[in-house]
PDB file of C-alpha atoms in Angstrom:
ATOM      1  CA  MET I 200      -1.929   5.903   8.174  1.00 43.00           C
ATOM      2  CA  HIS I 201      -4.294   6.334   5.281  1.00 45.00           C
ATOM      3  CA  ASP I 202      -7.692   4.727   5.169  1.00 52.00           C
ATOM      4  CA  GLU I 203      -8.308   2.587   2.150  1.00 65.00           C
ATOM      5  CA  GLN I 204     -10.074   4.810  -0.397  1.00 62.00           C
ATOM      6  CA  ALA I 205     -12.261   2.000  -1.739  1.00 62.00           C
ATOM      7  CA  ARG I 206     -13.425   1.100   1.762  1.00 60.00           C
ATOM      8  CA  GLN I 207     -14.418   4.715   2.378  1.00 64.00           C
ATOM      9  CA  CYS I 208     -16.502   4.678  -0.806  1.00 55.00           C
ATOM     10  CA  ILE I 209     -18.238   1.475   0.273  1.00 58.00           C
ATOM     11  CA  GLN I 210     -18.980   2.860   3.734  1.00 59.00           C
ATOM     12  CA  GLN I 211     -20.365   6.056   2.187  1.00 62.00           C
ATOM     13  CA  GLY I 212     -22.619   4.092  -0.159  1.00 66.00           C
ATOM     14  CA  GLN I 213     -20.629   5.108  -3.245  1.00 63.00           C
ATOM     15  CA  ILE I 214     -20.060   1.596  -4.552  1.00 63.00           C
ATOM     16  CA  GLY I 215     -20.234   2.831  -8.169  1.00 55.00           C
ATOM     17  CA  ALA I 216     -16.959   4.690  -7.578  1.00 59.00           C
ATOM     18  CA  LEU I 217     -15.203   1.315  -7.388  1.00 63.00           C
ATOM     19  CA  ASP I 218     -15.744   0.964 -11.139  1.00 66.00           C
ATOM     20  CA  VAL I 219     -13.786   4.178 -11.780  1.00 71.00           C
ATOM     21  CA  GLN I 220     -10.263   3.230 -10.727  1.00 81.00           C
ATOM     22  CA  PRO I 221      -8.674   6.369 -12.236  1.00 86.00           C
ATOM     23  CA  TYR I 222     -10.851   8.407  -9.863  1.00 84.00           C
ATOM     24  CA  LEU I 223      -9.865   6.325  -6.835  1.00 85.00           C
ATOM     25  CA  PHE I 224      -6.221   6.446  -7.895  1.00 90.00           C
ATOM     26  CA  GLY I 225      -6.340  10.247  -8.144  1.00 90.00           C
ATOM     27  CA  LEU I 226      -7.874  10.598  -4.688  1.00 86.00           C
ATOM     28  CA  GLN I 227      -5.376   8.190  -3.200  1.00 88.00           C
ATOM     29  CA  LEU I 228      -2.392   9.826  -4.919  1.00 93.00           C
ATOM     30  CA  TYR I 229      -3.469  13.262  -3.694  1.00 90.00           C
ATOM     31  CA  LYS I 230      -3.741  12.018  -0.096  1.00 87.00           C
ATOM     32  CA  LEU I 231      -0.378  10.277  -0.367  1.00 89.00           C
ATOM     33  CA  ARG I 232       1.428  13.307  -1.776  1.00 91.00           C
ATOM     34  CA  THR I 233      -0.017  15.749   0.758  1.00 90.00           C
ATOM     35  CA  THR I 234       0.734  13.431   3.659  1.00 89.00           C
ATOM     36  CA  ALA I 235       4.253  12.632   2.432  1.00 88.00           C
ATOM     37  CA  LYS I 236       5.126  16.325   2.506  1.00 88.00           C
ATOM     38  CA  ASN I 237       4.573  16.434   6.256  1.00 85.00           C
ATOM     39  CA  THR I 238       5.786  13.110   7.585  1.00 82.00           C
ATOM     40  CA  ASP I 239       8.597  10.582   7.325  1.00 78.00           C
ATOM     41  CA  VAL I 240       6.363   7.571   6.731  1.00 82.00           C
ATOM     42  CA  VAL I 241       2.969   6.997   5.191  1.00 84.00           C
ATOM     43  CA  ILE I 242       1.373   3.637   5.882  1.00 83.00           C
ATOM     44  CA  MET I 243      -1.301   2.619   3.415  1.00 82.00           C
ATOM     45  CA  ASP I 244      -3.641  -0.327   3.698  1.00 77.00           C
ATOM     46  CA  SER I 245      -4.088  -0.290  -0.049  1.00 79.00           C
ATOM     47  CA  PRO I 246      -1.055   1.125  -1.881  1.00 84.00           C
ATOM     48  CA  LEU I 247      -1.126   2.750  -5.316  1.00 90.00           C
ATOM     49  CA  MET I 248       0.102  -0.450  -6.950  1.00 89.00           C
ATOM     50  CA  LEU I 249      -3.239  -2.135  -6.303  1.00 87.00           C
ATOM     51  CA  ASN I 250      -5.270   0.103  -8.607  1.00 89.00           C
ATOM     52  CA  PRO I 251      -4.538  -1.985 -11.745  1.00 90.00           C
ATOM     53  CA  ILE I 252      -5.705  -5.111  -9.895  1.00 89.00           C
ATOM     54  CA  TYR I 253      -9.188  -3.660  -9.405  1.00 85.00           C
ATOM     55  CA  ASP I 254      -9.409  -1.891 -12.781  1.00 88.00           C
ATOM     56  CA  LYS I 255     -12.121  -3.746 -14.712  1.00 88.00           C
ATOM     57  CA  ALA I 256     -11.129  -1.877 -17.902  1.00 91.00           C
ATOM     58  CA  LYS I 257      -7.567  -3.264 -17.579  1.00 92.00           C
ATOM     59  CA  SER I 258      -6.251   0.083 -18.843  1.00 94.00           C
ATOM     60  CA  SER I 259      -2.588  -0.039 -19.807  1.00 95.00           C
ATOM     61  CA  ALA I 260      -2.475   3.766 -19.465  1.00 96.00           C
ATOM     62  CA  LEU I 261      -3.691   3.603 -15.864  1.00 94.00           C
ATOM     63  CA  ARG I 262      -1.221   0.821 -15.080  1.00 94.00           C
ATOM     64  CA  ALA I 263       1.659   2.857 -16.531  1.00 96.00           C
ATOM     65  CA  LEU I 264       0.636   5.956 -14.571  1.00 96.00           C
ATOM     66  CA  VAL I 265       0.240   3.970 -11.357  1.00 95.00           C
ATOM     67  CA  LEU I 266       3.718   2.494 -11.767  1.00 94.00           C
ATOM     68  CA  GLU I 267       5.231   5.878 -12.565  1.00 95.00           C
ATOM     69  CA  GLU I 268       3.713   7.478  -9.479  1.00 94.00           C
ATOM     70  CA  HIS I 269       4.460   4.484  -7.249  1.00 93.00           C
ATOM     71  CA  ARG I 270       8.118   4.657  -8.201  1.00 92.00           C
ATOM     72  CA  ARG I 271       8.366   8.321  -7.191  1.00 91.00           C
ATOM     73  CA  PHE I 272       8.262   7.152  -3.584  1.00 89.00           C
ATOM     74  CA  ARG I 273      10.577   4.964  -1.584  1.00 84.00           C
ATOM     75  CA  ASN I 274       8.420   1.946  -0.853  1.00 86.00           C
ATOM     76  CA  LEU I 275       8.510  -0.944   1.554  1.00 85.00           C
ATOM     77  CA  ASN I 276       5.898  -3.415   0.379  1.00 87.00           C
ATOM     78  CA  LEU I 277       4.538  -5.640   3.115  1.00 85.00           C
ATOM     79  CA  PHE I 278       2.057  -8.315   2.143  1.00 85.00           C
ATOM     80  CA  CYS I 279      -0.007  -9.376   5.134  1.00 79.00           C
ATOM     81  CA  SER I 280      -0.899 -13.046   4.848  1.00 80.00           C
ATOM     82  CA  ARG I 281      -4.571 -13.774   5.239  1.00 75.00           C
ATOM     83  CA  PRO I 282      -5.197 -15.916   8.340  1.00 71.00           C
ATOM     84  CA  THR I 283      -6.793 -19.178   7.246  1.00 69.00           C
ATOM     85  CA  ASN I 284      -8.810 -19.660  10.408  1.00 73.00           C
ATOM     86  CA  ALA I 285     -10.030 -16.090  10.966  1.00 69.00           C
ATOM     87  CA  PRO I 286     -13.532 -14.971  10.029  1.00 72.00           C
ATOM     88  CA  HIS I 287     -13.810 -12.806   6.906  1.00 65.00           C
ATOM     89  CA  ALA I 288     -15.814  -9.733   7.852  1.00 66.00           C
ATOM     90  CA  MET I 289     -17.714  -8.184   4.940  1.00 53.00           C
ATOM     91  CA  VAL I 290     -17.978  -4.746   6.561  1.00 58.00           C
ATOM     92  CA  GLY I 291     -16.458  -2.258   4.133  1.00 57.00           C
ATOM     93  CA  ARG I 292     -15.785  -4.974   1.549  1.00 63.00           C
ATOM     94  CA  VAL I 293     -17.351  -6.198  -1.664  1.00 62.00           C
ATOM     95  CA  HIS I 294     -15.265  -9.389  -2.092  1.00 73.00           C
ATOM     96  CA  ASP I 295     -15.983 -12.566  -0.187  1.00 76.00           C
ATOM     97  CA  LEU I 296     -13.191 -14.746   1.219  1.00 77.00           C
ATOM     98  CA  GLN I 297     -12.665 -16.805  -1.948  1.00 80.00           C
ATOM     99  CA  GLU I 298     -12.582 -13.692  -4.154  1.00 84.00           C
ATOM    100  CA  SER I 299     -10.141 -12.083  -1.729  1.00 81.00           C
ATOM    101  CA  ILE I 300      -7.814 -15.085  -1.889  1.00 84.00           C
ATOM    102  CA  VAL I 301      -7.795 -14.868  -5.711  1.00 88.00           C
ATOM    103  CA  LEU I 302      -7.044 -11.133  -5.455  1.00 86.00           C
ATOM    104  CA  ASP I 303      -4.184 -11.879  -3.038  1.00 87.00           C
ATOM    105  CA  GLU I 304      -2.543 -14.050  -5.682  1.00 92.00           C
ATOM    106  CA  ARG I 305      -3.088 -11.428  -8.400  1.00 91.00           C
ATOM    107  CA  ILE I 306      -1.480  -8.784  -6.147  1.00 90.00           C
ATOM    108  CA  LYS I 307       1.595 -10.948  -5.561  1.00 92.00           C
ATOM    109  CA  ALA I 308       1.820 -11.678  -9.296  1.00 94.00           C
ATOM    110  CA  LEU I 309       1.667  -7.953 -10.121  1.00 92.00           C
ATOM    111  CA  LEU I 310       4.377  -7.113  -7.603  1.00 92.00           C
ATOM    112  CA  GLN I 311       6.596  -9.862  -8.998  1.00 94.00           C
ATOM    113  CA  ALA I 312       5.888  -8.924 -12.632  1.00 94.00           C
ATOM    114  CA  GLU I 313       6.900  -5.329 -11.935  1.00 93.00           C
ATOM    115  CA  GLY I 314      10.054  -6.306 -10.049  1.00 93.00           C
ATOM    116  CA  GLU I 315       8.703  -4.967  -6.764  1.00 91.00           C
ATOM    117  CA  SER I 316      10.178  -6.691  -3.764  1.00 88.00           C
ATOM    118  CA  PHE I 317       7.829  -7.421  -0.897  1.00 87.00           C
ATOM    119  CA  ARG I 318       7.937  -9.128   2.445  1.00 85.00           C
ATOM    120  CA  GLU I 319       5.152 -11.443   3.383  1.00 85.00           C
ATOM    121  CA  ILE I 320       4.269 -11.154   7.032  1.00 81.00           C
ATOM    122  CA  GLY I 321       1.906 -13.151   9.159  1.00 75.00           C
ATOM    123  CA  GLU I 322      -0.287 -12.118  12.005  1.00 71.00           C
ATOM    124  CA  ALA I 323       2.127 -13.320  14.682  1.00 65.00           C
ATOM    125  CA  GLU I 324       3.490 -10.597  16.943  1.00 69.00           C
ATOM    126  CA  ASP I 325       7.101 -11.335  15.978  1.00 78.00           C
ATOM    127  CA  HIS I 326       6.266 -10.808  12.287  1.00 76.00           C
ATOM    128  CA  ILE I 327       4.647  -7.470  13.055  1.00 78.00           C
ATOM    129  CA  ARG I 328       7.589  -6.434  15.253  1.00 83.00           C
ATOM    130  CA  SER I 329      10.017  -7.420  12.514  1.00 83.00           C
ATOM    131  CA  ALA I 330       8.120  -5.277   9.982  1.00 82.00           C
ATOM    132  CA  ALA I 331       8.067  -2.327  12.409  1.00 85.00           C
ATOM    133  CA  ASP I 332      11.819  -2.705  12.957  1.00 88.00           C
ATOM    134  CA  GLU I 333      12.373  -2.631   9.182  1.00 84.00           C
ATOM    135  CA  VAL I 334      10.334   0.579   8.871  1.00 84.00           C
ATOM    136  CA  GLU I 335      12.303   2.146  11.722  1.00 88.00           C
ATOM    137  CA  ARG I 336      15.604   1.136  10.087  1.00 86.00           C
ATOM    138  CA  LEU I 337      14.568   2.705   6.789  1.00 82.00           C
ATOM    139  CA  ILE I 338      13.499   5.927   8.501  1.00 83.00           C
ATOM    140  CA  THR I 339      16.846   6.196  10.285  1.00 85.00           C
ATOM    141  CA  GLU I 340      18.686   5.471   7.037  1.00 83.00           C
ATOM    142  CA  HIS I 341      16.662   8.172   5.264  1.00 76.00           C
ATOM    143  CA  ARG I 342      17.294  10.693   8.006  1.00 77.00           C
ATOM    144  CA  ARG I 343      21.017  10.000   7.952  1.00 78.00           C
ATOM    145  CA  ALA I 344      21.073  10.667   4.217  1.00 78.00           C
ATOM    146  CA  THR I 345      18.851  13.744   4.490  1.00 72.00           C
ATOM    147  CA  TRP I 346      20.352  15.292   7.625  1.00 62.00           C
ATOM    148  CA  PRO I 347      24.019  14.151   7.603  1.00 56.00           C
ATOM    149  CA  ASP I 348      25.214  16.862  10.022  1.00 57.00           C
ATOM    150  CA  PHE I 349      22.648  15.785  12.627  1.00 49.00           C
ATOM    151  CA  PHE I 350      24.001  12.228  12.615  1.00 46.00           C
ATOM    152  CA  LYS I 351      27.678  13.102  12.209  1.00 46.00           C
ATOM    153  CA  ASP I 352      28.637  11.843  15.672  1.00 50.00           C
ATOM    154  CA  ALA I 353      25.941   9.200  16.019  1.00 48.00           C
TER     155      ALA I 353
END
């Protein structure tokens, strides 16, 4: 699992880096590519697709690059619903609860606008188990396609 790049910047006192989304995107893409070379699954708290959401410059070039790179990977987009009754901790964050709720809606709108399917999951254990089962199914499917001889008799 990858730590959220923006959260790392906040924790390191580099809040100004949040205004340079191409920089954050580059760091995140590098981590994703190097990790993907050595593992079947990379779980990211803040996937590449979110960079345009936080880009104050609203750069169409950055958005196009983000989409191009995002589509190089096989993605399972899970949108974790924000619990309405849970406290909103500000540690490692710059957005309060209301700002975060607005961002949630912008994220969903971006995913829909770009034709990206996503599953919305809640905090309930059965939702989390269902998401984990889906990830496991996709890994098995990928392995069957990648290593057909291994699964020949399975």
